[in-house]
């Protein structure tokens, strides 16, 4: 009878370790693993993009540079992205928050605005 309890404890411990390993592997899949060289290259590219002059104004832009705008939308949080396109947001502005337009550009058939707000610059 004593041997059976020991097996049960061992089995429970083994299941716990396996569950922990599964969670860790799932967490690793959500990010991207880069070599130090790749990370350095990406950081340098981001700095070069950030050092560029103020973006120009797109042809169909509704808002002008230095104009104050208010975030609106159907959701409470408005995503801010570092660049146009289907990239993950780096921050979120609240509906009703204000921002200053720094520039605009056309991408994917839409006008994208670079704004500076309390939530960040994007």
CSV table of C-alpha atoms in Angstrom, one decimal:
chain,number,residue,atom,x,y,z
A,1,UNK,CA,0.0,0.0,0.0
A,2,UNK,CA,2.8,2.4,0.8
A,3,UNK,CA,4.5,1.8,-2.6
A,4,UNK,CA,1.3,2.8,-4.3
A,5,UNK,CA,1.2,6.2,-2.7
A,6,UNK,CA,4.7,6.8,-3.7
A,7,UNK,CA,3.9,6.0,-7.3
A,8,UNK,CA,0.9,8.3,-7.1
A,9,UNK,CA,3.0,11.2,-5.8
A,10,UNK,CA,5.6,10.6,-8.4
A,11,UNK,CA,3.0,10.5,-11.1
A,12,UNK,CA,1.4,13.8,-9.9
A,13,UNK,CA,4.9,15.5,-9.7
A,14,UNK,CA,5.7,14.3,-13.2
A,15,UNK,CA,2.4,15.6,-14.6
A,16,UNK,CA,3.1,19.0,-12.9
A,17,UNK,CA,6.6,19.2,-14.5
A,18,UNK,CA,5.2,18.3,-17.9
A,19,UNK,CA,2.4,21.0,-17.6
A,20,UNK,CA,5.1,23.6,-16.6
A,21,UNK,CA,7.2,22.6,-19.7
A,22,UNK,CA,4.2,22.9,-21.9
A,23,UNK,CA,3.3,26.3,-20.6
A,24,UNK,CA,6.9,27.5,-21.1
A,25,UNK,CA,7.0,26.2,-24.7
A,26,UNK,CA,3.8,27.9,-25.5
A,27,UNK,CA,5.1,31.2,-24.1
A,28,UNK,CA,8.2,30.9,-26.2
A,29,UNK,CA,6.2,30.6,-29.4
A,30,UNK,CA,4.5,34.0,-28.9
A,31,UNK,CA,7.8,35.8,-29.4
A,32,UNK,CA,10.5,35.8,-32.0
A,33,UNK,CA,14.0,34.5,-31.2
A,34,UNK,CA,16.8,36.5,-32.8
A,35,UNK,CA,20.5,36.1,-32.8
A,36,UNK,CA,22.5,39.0,-31.4
A,37,UNK,CA,23.5,40.0,-34.9
A,38,UNK,CA,19.9,40.1,-36.1
A,39,UNK,CA,18.8,42.1,-33.1
A,40,UNK,CA,21.6,44.6,-33.6
A,41,UNK,CA,20.7,45.0,-37.3
A,42,UNK,CA,17.0,45.6,-36.5
A,43,UNK,CA,17.9,48.1,-33.8
A,44,UNK,CA,20.2,50.0,-36.2
A,45,UNK,CA,17.4,50.1,-38.9
A,46,UNK,CA,14.9,51.4,-36.4
A,47,UNK,CA,17.3,54.2,-35.3
A,48,UNK,CA,17.9,55.1,-38.9
A,49,UNK,CA,14.2,55.3,-39.6
A,50,UNK,CA,13.7,57.4,-36.4
A,51,UNK,CA,16.5,59.8,-37.5
A,52,UNK,CA,14.7,60.7,-40.7
A,53,UNK,CA,13.1,64.1,-41.1
A,54,UNK,CA,9.5,64.7,-40.3
A,55,UNK,CA,7.3,62.6,-42.7
A,56,UNK,CA,5.7,64.4,-45.6
A,57,UNK,CA,2.0,65.0,-45.9
A,58,UNK,CA,0.1,62.5,-48.0
A,59,UNK,CA,-2.0,63.8,-50.9
A,60,UNK,CA,-5.4,62.8,-49.4
A,61,UNK,CA,-4.6,63.7,-45.8
A,62,UNK,CA,-7.5,65.3,-43.9
A,63,UNK,CA,-5.2,66.6,-41.1
A,64,UNK,CA,-2.2,68.9,-41.4
A,65,UNK,CA,1.1,68.8,-39.6
A,66,UNK,CA,1.0,70.4,-36.1
A,67,UNK,CA,-2.8,70.1,-36.0
A,68,UNK,CA,-4.4,68.8,-32.8
A,69,UNK,CA,-6.6,65.8,-33.3
A,70,UNK,CA,-8.8,63.7,-31.1
A,71,UNK,CA,-8.9,59.9,-31.2
A,72,UNK,CA,-12.2,58.4,-32.1
A,73,UNK,CA,-13.3,54.9,-32.9
A,74,UNK,CA,-15.8,52.1,-32.0
A,75,UNK,CA,-13.4,50.6,-29.4
A,76,UNK,CA,-12.3,52.3,-26.3
A,77,UNK,CA,-8.5,51.8,-27.1
A,78,UNK,CA,-7.0,53.0,-30.3
A,79,UNK,CA,-3.8,51.1,-31.3
A,80,UNK,CA,-0.6,53.1,-32.1
A,81,UNK,CA,1.9,51.5,-34.4
A,82,UNK,CA,5.5,52.5,-35.1
A,83,UNK,CA,5.0,52.2,-38.9
A,84,UNK,CA,2.0,51.8,-41.3
A,85,UNK,CA,0.7,48.3,-42.0
A,86,UNK,CA,-0.4,45.3,-40.2
A,87,UNK,CA,2.2,45.4,-37.5
A,88,UNK,CA,1.5,44.9,-33.8
A,89,UNK,CA,0.7,48.1,-31.8
A,90,UNK,CA,3.3,49.3,-29.4
A,91,UNK,CA,0.8,51.3,-27.3
A,92,UNK,CA,-2.8,52.3,-27.1
A,93,UNK,CA,-4.5,55.7,-26.9
A,94,UNK,CA,-7.8,56.1,-25.2
A,95,UNK,CA,-10.9,57.2,-27.2
A,96,UNK,CA,-11.1,61.0,-26.7
A,97,UNK,CA,-7.4,61.5,-26.0
A,98,UNK,CA,-5.7,64.2,-28.0
A,99,UNK,CA,-2.6,64.1,-30.2
A,100,UNK,CA,-0.5,66.3,-32.5
A,101,UNK,CA,-0.1,65.3,-36.1
A,102,UNK,CA,3.6,65.1,-37.1
A,103,UNK,CA,3.1,63.9,-40.7
A,104,UNK,CA,1.2,61.4,-42.9
A,105,UNK,CA,1.8,59.0,-45.7
A,106,UNK,CA,-0.1,56.6,-47.9
A,107,UNK,CA,0.3,52.9,-47.4
A,108,UNK,CA,-2.0,50.0,-48.4
A,109,UNK,CA,-4.4,52.4,-50.0
A,110,UNK,CA,-5.0,54.3,-46.7
A,111,UNK,CA,-3.6,57.5,-45.2
A,112,UNK,CA,-1.6,56.8,-42.1
A,113,UNK,CA,-0.8,59.6,-39.6
A,114,UNK,CA,2.3,59.9,-37.4
A,115,UNK,CA,1.1,61.5,-34.2
A,116,UNK,CA,2.5,62.4,-30.8
A,117,UNK,CA,0.3,61.8,-27.8
A,118,UNK,CA,0.5,60.9,-24.1
A,119,UNK,CA,0.5,57.2,-25.3
A,120,UNK,CA,3.6,57.7,-27.4
A,121,UNK,CA,4.7,58.7,-30.9
A,122,UNK,CA,3.4,56.5,-33.7
